[in-house]
Coordinates of C-alpha atoms and ligand atoms in Angstrom, one line a residue:
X1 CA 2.4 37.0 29.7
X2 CA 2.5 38.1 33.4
X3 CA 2.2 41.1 35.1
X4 CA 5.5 41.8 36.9
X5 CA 8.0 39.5 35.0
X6 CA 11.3 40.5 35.3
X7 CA 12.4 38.0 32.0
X8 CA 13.7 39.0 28.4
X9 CA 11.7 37.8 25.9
X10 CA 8.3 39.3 24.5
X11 CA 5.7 39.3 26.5
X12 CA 2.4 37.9 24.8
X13 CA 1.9 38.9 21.2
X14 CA -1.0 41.4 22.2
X15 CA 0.9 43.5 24.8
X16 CA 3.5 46.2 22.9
X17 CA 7.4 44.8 22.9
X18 CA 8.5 48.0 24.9
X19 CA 6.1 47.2 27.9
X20 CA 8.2 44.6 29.1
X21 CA 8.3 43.9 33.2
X22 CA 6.0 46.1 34.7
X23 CA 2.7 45.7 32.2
X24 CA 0.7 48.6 32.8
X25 CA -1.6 47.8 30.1
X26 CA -3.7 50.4 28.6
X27 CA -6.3 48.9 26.2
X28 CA -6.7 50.6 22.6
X29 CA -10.0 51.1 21.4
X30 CA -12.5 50.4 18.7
X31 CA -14.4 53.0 17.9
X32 CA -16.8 54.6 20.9
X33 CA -20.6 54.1 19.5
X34 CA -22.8 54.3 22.9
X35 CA -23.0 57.8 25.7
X36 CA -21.5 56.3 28.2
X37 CA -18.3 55.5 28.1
X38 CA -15.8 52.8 30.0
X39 CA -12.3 52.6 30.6
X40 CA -10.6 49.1 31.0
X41 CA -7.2 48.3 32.3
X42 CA -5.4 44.6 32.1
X43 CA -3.0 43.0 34.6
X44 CA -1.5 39.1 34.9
X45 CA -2.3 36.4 32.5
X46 CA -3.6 36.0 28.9
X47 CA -6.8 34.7 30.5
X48 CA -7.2 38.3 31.8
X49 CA -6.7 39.9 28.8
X50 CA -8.8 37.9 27.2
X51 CA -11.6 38.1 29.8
X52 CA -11.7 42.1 29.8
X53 CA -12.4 41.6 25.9
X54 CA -15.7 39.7 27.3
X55 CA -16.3 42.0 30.0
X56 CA -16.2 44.8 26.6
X57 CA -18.6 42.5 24.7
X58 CA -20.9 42.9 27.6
X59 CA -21.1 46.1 28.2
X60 CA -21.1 47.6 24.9
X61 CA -24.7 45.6 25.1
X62 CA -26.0 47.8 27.4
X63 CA -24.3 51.3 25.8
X64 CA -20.7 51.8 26.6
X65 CA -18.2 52.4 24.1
X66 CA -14.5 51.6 25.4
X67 CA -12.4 54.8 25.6
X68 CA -8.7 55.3 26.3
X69 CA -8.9 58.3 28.4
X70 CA -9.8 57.7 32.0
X71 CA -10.8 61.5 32.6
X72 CA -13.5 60.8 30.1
X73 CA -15.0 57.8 31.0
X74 CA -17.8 57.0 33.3
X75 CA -17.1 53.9 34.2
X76 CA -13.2 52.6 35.2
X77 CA -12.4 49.2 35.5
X78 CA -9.1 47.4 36.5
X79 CA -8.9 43.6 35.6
X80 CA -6.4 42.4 38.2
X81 CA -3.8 39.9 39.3
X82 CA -3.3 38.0 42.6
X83 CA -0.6 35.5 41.7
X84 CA 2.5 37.3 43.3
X85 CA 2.3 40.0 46.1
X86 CA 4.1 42.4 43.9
X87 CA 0.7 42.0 41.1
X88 CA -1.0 42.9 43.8
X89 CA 0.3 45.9 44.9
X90 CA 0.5 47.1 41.1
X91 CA -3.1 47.0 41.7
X92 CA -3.3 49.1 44.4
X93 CA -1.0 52.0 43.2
X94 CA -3.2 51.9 39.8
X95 CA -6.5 52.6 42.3
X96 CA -5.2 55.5 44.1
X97 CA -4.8 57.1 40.4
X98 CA -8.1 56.2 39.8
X99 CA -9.3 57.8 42.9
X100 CA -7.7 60.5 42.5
X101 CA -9.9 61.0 39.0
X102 CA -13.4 60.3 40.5
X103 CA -12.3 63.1 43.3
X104 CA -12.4 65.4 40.0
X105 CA -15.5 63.7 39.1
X106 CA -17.4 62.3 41.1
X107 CA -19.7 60.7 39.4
X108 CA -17.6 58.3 37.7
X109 CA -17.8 54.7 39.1
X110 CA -14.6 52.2 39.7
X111 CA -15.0 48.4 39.6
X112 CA -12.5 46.1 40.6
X113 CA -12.3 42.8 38.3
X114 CA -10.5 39.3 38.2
X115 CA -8.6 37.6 40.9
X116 CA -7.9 40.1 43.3
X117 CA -11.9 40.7 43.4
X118 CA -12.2 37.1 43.9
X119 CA -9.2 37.0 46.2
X120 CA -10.2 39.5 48.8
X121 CA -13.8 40.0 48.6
X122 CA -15.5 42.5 50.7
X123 CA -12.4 43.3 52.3
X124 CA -11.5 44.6 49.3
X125 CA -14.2 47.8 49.0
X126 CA -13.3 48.0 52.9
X127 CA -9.8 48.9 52.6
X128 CA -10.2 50.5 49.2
X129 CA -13.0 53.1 50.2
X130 CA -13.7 54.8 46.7
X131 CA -14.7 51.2 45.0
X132 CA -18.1 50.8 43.8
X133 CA -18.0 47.7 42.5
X134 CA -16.0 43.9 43.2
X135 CA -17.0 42.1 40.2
X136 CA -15.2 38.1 40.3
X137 CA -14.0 36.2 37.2
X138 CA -17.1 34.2 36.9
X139 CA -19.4 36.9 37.8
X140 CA -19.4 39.4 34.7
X141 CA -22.6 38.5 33.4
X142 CA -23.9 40.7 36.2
X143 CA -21.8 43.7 35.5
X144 CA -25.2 45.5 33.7
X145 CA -26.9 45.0 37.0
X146 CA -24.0 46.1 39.5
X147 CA -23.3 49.1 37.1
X148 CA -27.0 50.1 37.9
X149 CA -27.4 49.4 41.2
X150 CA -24.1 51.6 41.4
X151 CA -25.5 54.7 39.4
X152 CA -28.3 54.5 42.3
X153 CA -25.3 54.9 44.8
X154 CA -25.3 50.8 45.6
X155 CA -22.1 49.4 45.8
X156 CA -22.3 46.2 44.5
X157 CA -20.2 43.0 45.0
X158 CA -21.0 39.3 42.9
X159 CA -17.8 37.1 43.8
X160 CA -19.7 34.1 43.2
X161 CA -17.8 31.2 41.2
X162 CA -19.6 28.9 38.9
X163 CA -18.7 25.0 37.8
X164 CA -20.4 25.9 34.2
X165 CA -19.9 29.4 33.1
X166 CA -17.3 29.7 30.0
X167 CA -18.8 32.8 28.5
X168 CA -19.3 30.4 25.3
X169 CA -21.6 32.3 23.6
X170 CA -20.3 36.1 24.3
X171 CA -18.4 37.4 21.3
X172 CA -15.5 39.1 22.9
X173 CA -15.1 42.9 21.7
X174 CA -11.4 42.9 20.6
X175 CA -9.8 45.3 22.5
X176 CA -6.0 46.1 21.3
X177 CA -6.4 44.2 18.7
X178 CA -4.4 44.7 15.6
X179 CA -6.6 42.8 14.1
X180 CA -4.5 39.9 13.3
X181 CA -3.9 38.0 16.3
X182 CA -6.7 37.4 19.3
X183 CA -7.0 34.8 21.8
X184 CA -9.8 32.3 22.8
X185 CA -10.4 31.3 26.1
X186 CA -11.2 27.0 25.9
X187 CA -11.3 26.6 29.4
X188 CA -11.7 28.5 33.0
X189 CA -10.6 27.3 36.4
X190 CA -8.0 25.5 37.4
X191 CA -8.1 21.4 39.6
X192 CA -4.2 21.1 39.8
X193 CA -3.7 22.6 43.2
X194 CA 0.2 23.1 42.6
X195 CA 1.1 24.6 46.3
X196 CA 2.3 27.7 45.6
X197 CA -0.7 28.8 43.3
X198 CA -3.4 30.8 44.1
X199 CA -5.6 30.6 41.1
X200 CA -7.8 27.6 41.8
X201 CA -8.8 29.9 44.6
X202 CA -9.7 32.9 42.1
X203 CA -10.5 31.5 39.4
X204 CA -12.4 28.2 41.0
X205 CA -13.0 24.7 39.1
X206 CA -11.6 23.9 35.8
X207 CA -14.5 23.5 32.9
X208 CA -14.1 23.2 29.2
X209 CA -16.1 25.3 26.6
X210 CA -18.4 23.9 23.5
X211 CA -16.0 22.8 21.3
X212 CA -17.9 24.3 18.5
X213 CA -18.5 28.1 20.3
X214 CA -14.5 27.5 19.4
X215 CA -13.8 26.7 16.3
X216 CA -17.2 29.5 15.4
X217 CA -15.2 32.1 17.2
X218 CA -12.0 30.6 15.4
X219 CA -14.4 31.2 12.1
X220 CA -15.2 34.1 12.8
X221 CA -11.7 35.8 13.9
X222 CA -10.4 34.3 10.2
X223 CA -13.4 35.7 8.3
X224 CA -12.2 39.1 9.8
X225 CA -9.1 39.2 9.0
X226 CA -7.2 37.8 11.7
X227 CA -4.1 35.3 11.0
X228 CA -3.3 34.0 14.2
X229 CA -5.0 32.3 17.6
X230 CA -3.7 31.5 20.9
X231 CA -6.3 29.1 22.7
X232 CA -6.3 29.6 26.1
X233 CA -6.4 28.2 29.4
X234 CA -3.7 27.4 32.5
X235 CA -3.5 23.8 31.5
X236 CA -4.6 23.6 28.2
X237 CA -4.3 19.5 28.0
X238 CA -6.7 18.5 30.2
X239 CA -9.2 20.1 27.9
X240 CA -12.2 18.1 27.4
X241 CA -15.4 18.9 26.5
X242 CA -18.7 16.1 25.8
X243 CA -21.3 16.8 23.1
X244 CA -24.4 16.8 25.1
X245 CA -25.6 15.2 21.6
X246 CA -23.8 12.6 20.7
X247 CA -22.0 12.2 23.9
X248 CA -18.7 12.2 22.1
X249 CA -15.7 13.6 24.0
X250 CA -13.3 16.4 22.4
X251 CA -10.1 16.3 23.5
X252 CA -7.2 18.9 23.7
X253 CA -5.7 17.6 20.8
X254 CA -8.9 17.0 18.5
X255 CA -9.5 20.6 19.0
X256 CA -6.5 21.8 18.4
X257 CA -7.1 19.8 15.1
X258 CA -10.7 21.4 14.6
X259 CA -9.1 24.7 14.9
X260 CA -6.2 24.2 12.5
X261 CA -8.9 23.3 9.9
X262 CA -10.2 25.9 10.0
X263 CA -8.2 27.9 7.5
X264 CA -4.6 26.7 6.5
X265 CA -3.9 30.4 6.6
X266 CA -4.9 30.7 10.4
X267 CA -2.2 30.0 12.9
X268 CA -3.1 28.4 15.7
X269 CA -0.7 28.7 19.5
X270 CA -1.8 27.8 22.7
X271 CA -0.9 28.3 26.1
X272 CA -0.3 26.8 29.2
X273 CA 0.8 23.4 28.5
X274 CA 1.2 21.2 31.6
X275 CA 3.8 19.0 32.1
X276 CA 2.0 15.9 33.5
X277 CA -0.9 16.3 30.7
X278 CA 1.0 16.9 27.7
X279 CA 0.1 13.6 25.5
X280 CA 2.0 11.9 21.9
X281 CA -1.2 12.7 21.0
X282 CA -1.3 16.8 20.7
X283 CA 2.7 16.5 19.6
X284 CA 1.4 14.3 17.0
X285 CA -1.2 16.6 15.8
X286 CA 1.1 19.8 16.0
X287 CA 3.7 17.9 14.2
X288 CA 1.1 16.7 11.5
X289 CA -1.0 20.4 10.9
X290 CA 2.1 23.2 9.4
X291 CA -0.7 25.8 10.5
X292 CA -0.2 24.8 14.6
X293 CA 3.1 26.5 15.6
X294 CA 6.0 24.7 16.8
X295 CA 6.3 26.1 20.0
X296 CA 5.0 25.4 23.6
X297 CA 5.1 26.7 26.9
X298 CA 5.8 23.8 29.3
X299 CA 6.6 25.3 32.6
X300 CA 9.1 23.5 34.7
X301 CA 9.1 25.9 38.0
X302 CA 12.2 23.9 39.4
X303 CA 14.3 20.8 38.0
X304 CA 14.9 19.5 41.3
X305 CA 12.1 16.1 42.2
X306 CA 11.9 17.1 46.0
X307 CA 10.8 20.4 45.5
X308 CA 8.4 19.5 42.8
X309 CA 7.1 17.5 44.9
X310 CA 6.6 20.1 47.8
X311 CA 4.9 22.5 44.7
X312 CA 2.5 19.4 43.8
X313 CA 3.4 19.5 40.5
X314 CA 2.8 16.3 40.4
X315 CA 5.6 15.5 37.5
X316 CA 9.5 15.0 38.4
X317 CA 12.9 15.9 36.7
X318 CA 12.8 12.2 34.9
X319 CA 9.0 12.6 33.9
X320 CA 9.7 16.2 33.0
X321 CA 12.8 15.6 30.8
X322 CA 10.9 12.5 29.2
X323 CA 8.3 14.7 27.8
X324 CA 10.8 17.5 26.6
X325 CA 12.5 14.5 24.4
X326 CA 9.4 13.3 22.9
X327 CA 8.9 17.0 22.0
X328 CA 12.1 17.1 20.3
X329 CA 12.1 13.7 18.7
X330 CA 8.8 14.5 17.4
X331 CA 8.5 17.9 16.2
X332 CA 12.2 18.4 15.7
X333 CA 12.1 22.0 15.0
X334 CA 10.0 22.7 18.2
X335 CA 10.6 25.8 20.8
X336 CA 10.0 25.4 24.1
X337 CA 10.0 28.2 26.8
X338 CA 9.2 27.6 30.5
X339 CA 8.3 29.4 33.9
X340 CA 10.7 29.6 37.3
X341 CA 10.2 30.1 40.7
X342 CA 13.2 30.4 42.6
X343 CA 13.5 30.1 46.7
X344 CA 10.3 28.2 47.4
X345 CA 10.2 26.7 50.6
X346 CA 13.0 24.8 52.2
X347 CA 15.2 24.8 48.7
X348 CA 18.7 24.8 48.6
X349 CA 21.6 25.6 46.7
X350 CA 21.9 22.1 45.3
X351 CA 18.6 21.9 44.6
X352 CA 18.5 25.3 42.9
X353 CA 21.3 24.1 40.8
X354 CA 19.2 21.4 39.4
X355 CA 17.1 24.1 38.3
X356 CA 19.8 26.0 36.3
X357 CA 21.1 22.5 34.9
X358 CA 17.2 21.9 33.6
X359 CA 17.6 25.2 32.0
X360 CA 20.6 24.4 29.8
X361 CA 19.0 20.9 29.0
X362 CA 15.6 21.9 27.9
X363 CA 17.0 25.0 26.0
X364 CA 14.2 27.2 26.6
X365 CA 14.0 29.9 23.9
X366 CA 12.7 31.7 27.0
X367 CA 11.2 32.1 30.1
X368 CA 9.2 33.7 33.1
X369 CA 11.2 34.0 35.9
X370 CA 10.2 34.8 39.4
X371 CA 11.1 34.5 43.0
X372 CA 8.7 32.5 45.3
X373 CA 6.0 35.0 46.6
X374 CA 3.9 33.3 49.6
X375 CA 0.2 33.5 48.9
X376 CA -2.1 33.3 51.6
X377 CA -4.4 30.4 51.5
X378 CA -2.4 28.1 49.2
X379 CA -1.2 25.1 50.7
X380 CA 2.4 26.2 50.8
X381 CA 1.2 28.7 52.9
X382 CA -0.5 26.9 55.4
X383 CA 1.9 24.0 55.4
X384 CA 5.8 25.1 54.5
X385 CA 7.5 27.7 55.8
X386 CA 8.8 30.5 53.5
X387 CA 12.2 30.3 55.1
X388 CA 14.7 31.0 52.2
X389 CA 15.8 34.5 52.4
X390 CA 14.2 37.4 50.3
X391 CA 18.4 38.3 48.9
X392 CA 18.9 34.5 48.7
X393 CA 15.5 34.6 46.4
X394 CA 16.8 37.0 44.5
X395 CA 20.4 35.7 43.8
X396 CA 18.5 32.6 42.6
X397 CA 16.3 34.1 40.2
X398 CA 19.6 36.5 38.8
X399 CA 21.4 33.4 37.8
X400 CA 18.4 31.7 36.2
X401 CA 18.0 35.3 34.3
X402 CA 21.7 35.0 33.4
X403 CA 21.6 31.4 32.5
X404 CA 18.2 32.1 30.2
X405 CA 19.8 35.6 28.7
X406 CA 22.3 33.2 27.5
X407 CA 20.6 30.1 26.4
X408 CA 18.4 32.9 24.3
X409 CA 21.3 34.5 22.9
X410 CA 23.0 31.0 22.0
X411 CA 19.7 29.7 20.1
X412 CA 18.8 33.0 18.6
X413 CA 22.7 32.6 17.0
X414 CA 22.2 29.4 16.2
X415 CA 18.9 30.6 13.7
X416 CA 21.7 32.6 11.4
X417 CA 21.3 31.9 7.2
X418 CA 18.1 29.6 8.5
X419 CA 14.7 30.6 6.8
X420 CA 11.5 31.1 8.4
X421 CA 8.0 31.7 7.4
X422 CA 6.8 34.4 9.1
X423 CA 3.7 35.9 10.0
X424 CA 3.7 40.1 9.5
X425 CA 2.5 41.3 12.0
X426 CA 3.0 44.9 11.6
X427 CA 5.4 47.9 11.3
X428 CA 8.9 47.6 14.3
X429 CA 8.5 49.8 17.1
X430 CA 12.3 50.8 16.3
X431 CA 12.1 52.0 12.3
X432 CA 9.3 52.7 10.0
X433 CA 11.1 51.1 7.3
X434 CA 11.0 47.4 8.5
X435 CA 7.9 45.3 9.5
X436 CA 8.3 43.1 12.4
X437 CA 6.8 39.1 12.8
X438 CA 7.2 35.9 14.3
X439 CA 8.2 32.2 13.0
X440 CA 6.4 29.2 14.0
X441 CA 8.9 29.0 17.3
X442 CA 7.3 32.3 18.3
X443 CA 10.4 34.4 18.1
X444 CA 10.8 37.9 16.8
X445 CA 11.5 38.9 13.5
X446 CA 12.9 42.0 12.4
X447 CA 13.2 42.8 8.7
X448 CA 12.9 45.5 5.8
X449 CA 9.9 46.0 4.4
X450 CA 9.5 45.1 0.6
X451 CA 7.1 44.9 -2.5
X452 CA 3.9 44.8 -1.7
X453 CA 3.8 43.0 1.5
X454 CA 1.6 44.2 4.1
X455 CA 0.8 43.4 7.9
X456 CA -1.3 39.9 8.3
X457 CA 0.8 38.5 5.2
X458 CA 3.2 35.3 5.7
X459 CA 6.9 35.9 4.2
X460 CA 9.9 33.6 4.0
X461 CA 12.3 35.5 6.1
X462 CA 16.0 34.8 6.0
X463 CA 17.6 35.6 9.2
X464 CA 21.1 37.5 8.7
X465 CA 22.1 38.6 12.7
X466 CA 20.4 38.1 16.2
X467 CA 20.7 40.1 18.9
X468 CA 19.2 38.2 22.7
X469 CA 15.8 39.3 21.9
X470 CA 15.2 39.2 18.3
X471 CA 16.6 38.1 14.8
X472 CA 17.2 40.2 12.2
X473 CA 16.7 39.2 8.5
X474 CA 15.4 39.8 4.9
X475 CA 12.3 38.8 3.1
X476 CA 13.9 36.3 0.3
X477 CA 10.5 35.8 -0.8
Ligands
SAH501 N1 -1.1 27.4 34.8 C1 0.2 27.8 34.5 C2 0.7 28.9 35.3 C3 -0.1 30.0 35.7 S1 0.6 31.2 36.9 C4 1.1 26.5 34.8 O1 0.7 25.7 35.5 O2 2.2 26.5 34.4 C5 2.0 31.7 36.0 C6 3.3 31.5 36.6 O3 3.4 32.3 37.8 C7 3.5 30.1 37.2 O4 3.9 29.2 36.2 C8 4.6 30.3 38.2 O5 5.9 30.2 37.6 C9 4.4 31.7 38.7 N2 3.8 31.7 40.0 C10 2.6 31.2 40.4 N3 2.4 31.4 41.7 C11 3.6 32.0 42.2 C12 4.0 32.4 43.5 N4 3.3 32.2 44.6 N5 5.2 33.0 43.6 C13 6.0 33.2 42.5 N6 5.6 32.8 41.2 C14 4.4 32.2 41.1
SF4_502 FE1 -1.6 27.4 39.3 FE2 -0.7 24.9 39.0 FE3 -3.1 25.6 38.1 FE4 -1.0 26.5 36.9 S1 -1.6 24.4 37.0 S2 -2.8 27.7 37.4 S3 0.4 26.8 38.6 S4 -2.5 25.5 40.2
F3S503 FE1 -3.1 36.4 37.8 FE2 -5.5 35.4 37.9 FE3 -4.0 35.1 35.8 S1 -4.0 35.4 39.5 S2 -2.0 35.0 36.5 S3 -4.8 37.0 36.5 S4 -5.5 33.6 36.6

């Protein structure tokens, strides 16, 4: 799920079909209980989403009740994205709107959240004049405080990052939610240092939460209701997390294990999986538990081993393709979808054709596409220079589009007369009459409603056509 992906295929779960591309993401609400009131907007990754659900938690603490109406709220908050220019200057457009509400009334405050308040700093409420607050990922604890300190006309700024926070005992307040699928954040930070990438910048050194705050907030989400977690976190392998008890080290794939025992009933996903870190181990455990979904999203950025290389990716096209087959050969049925960059620095048309052969070898069931965007600060930045042409970029990133519109459509074709067990996960944006849900490979499910099935319910869903997005089907049982 990123902010300004130009791609095909659902975003995450939680963000509505039609809001494709361009997420401006409006979060729903729960129900208002305190005076004040707050207004939230989400941009870029799951772990942003996720994070604003945290951010929710802690401030209903202190009295404020999510709304979904800007004008009514005292307090607005964007959650933003630095990872490409083009996230960031989503950012900026949404501000101007906000400003233009506090004009009206002028008492309302506006906090800036995430990695473009970790990203820019101070220079951020210089160049943004009507910002009260920069708030940093690790810094939200604080948000009581800098709301107060605001009320008595301080602007307030806490950018600090931390090597231990996780927010591990903050039950998020589920924004959006549906109540049937949430995520859980198991980790913050990133160490990998990949070139191009500005997140171990905003979102500082990776650190693992208590295993057990997981598989409680795992509990918990079942007990509710809720059918269906993604575990979070932007490389999800190297999770590892010691019992300050017994010493004993959890990793990735114990907890996804942990998790999936939770209920058989609760589906588990997680995302991002990174290539170099992906053991036997987890494909072992996702192949043994039915309730862990066959599907992962292993990120490739290019097929070609020089310009890996350049991104520090620190895997190449053999090492790569060696972990897409032990995928295959052991979870047979498994889905994988992947990320692009196109025109990173110094690549050429050979090298972007290794790329498009990758594409056709892996078979993504889909992917995020994007055109190299030069971050300031990141290595690639300082060291490479961004020298293949915006239109060349562009042209790149068309023919992955093409190449993945048709990889989707040939898989999707491929899933006619199969059967799938699906989870419902509510009524299709498209006709009241059918419910829409996904399979264990996370793709989309469109189908008539019958009996007495409702929303949060598995059914075994036959699929009868596809179309490049979705297949269409009926419930056989
Ligand atoms: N942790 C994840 C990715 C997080 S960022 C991983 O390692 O796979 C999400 C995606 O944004 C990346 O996979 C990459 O494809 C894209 N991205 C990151 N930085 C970018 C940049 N500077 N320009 C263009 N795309 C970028
Ligand atoms: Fe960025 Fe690489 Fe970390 Fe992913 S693994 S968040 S691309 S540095
Ligand atoms: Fe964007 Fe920060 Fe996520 S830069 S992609 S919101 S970690």
């Amino acid at each position: 799920m990123y902010d300004d992906n130009p791609t095909l295929q659902g975003l995450n779960k939680e963000i509505d079909e039609s809001k494709q591309g361009e997420v401006f993401f409006q979060e729903q609400l729960s129900k208002p209980t305190g005076n004040k009131h707050f207004y939230i907007e989400s941009y870029g990754c799951a772990m942003n989403f996720s994070d604003s659900e945290i951010v929710g938690s802690i401030l209903s603490e202190v009295g404020y009740a999510p709304t979904q109406k800007m004008e009514e709220s005292d307090l607005i908050l964007i959650n933003t994205c630095s990872i490409r220019e083009k996230a960031e200057h989503n950012v900026r457009q949404r501000l101007s709107v906000f400003n233009k509400v506090k004009k009206e009334r002028p008492g309302t405050l506006i906090g800036v959240l995430g990695c473009m308040a970790e990203r820019l700093k101070e220079k951020l409420m210089d160049q943004e004049k009507l910002v009260d607050m920069v708030i940093g990922p690790d810094a939200y604890r604080d948000i009581p405080k800098l709301v107060r300190n605001a009320e008595d006309g301080d602007k307030g700024i806490n950018v600090l990052l931390s090597r231990e926070e996780t927010y591990a005992d903050i039950s998020p307040l589920r924004l959006n939610s549906n109540g049937i699928n949430a995520f859980i954040s198991i980790m913050r930070g990133c160490d990998n240092m990949c070139s191009f990438c500005v997140v171990p910048f905003t979102r500082g050194r990776e650190r693992s939460r208590n295993a057990f705050s997981i598989v409680a907030e795992a509990t918990d989400l079942y007990n509710n209701g809720f059918r269906e977690v993604t575990l979070l976190g932007q490389n999800v392998d190297s999770y590892k997390w010691t019992n300050p008890e017994t010493q004993a080290l959890v990793n990735f794939a114990q907890l996804l294990e942990l998790v999936a025992k939770v209920h058989p009933d609760l589906r588990i996903r997680f995302s991002t999986s990174h290539p170099k870190d992906i053991t036997d181990e987890v494909l072992y455990t996702i192949a043994k538990h039915e309730n862990i979904c066959n599907y992962i999203h292993l990120p490739v950025q290019s097929g070609n081993s020089r310009i890996l290389k350049l991104m520090n990716r620190t895997y190449d096209r053999a090492w790569y393709k060696e972990r897409v087959e032990a995928i295959y050969r052991i979870i047979p049925d498994c889905a994988i979808s992947s990320d692009f960059i196109t025109g990173f620095c110094t690549e050429t048309e050979e090298e972007h054709q290794d790329t498009l052969s990758m594409l056709n070898w892996a078979k993504y069931t889909m992917s995020y596409m994007f055109f190299y965007s030069e971050r300031p600060g990141t290595r690639a930045a300082k060291k490479y220079k961004d020298d293949v042409e915006l239109s060349v970029k562009k042209r790149r990133l068309q023919e992955v589009v093409d190449a993945q519109m048709a990889m989707s459509y040939q898989l999707n074709l491929a899933d006619i007369g199969k059967t799938f067990k699906v989870l419902i996960e509510g009524t299709s944006k498209k006709s009241d009459q059918d419910f829409k849900g996904r399979n264990s490979q996370n793709k989309m499910l469109i189908f008539p409603k019958k009996g007495n099935y409702k929303p949060g319910e598995y059914a075994l869903v036959k699929v009868t056509s596809a179309t490049r997005a979705t297949l269409k089907g009926e419930i056989v049982q």
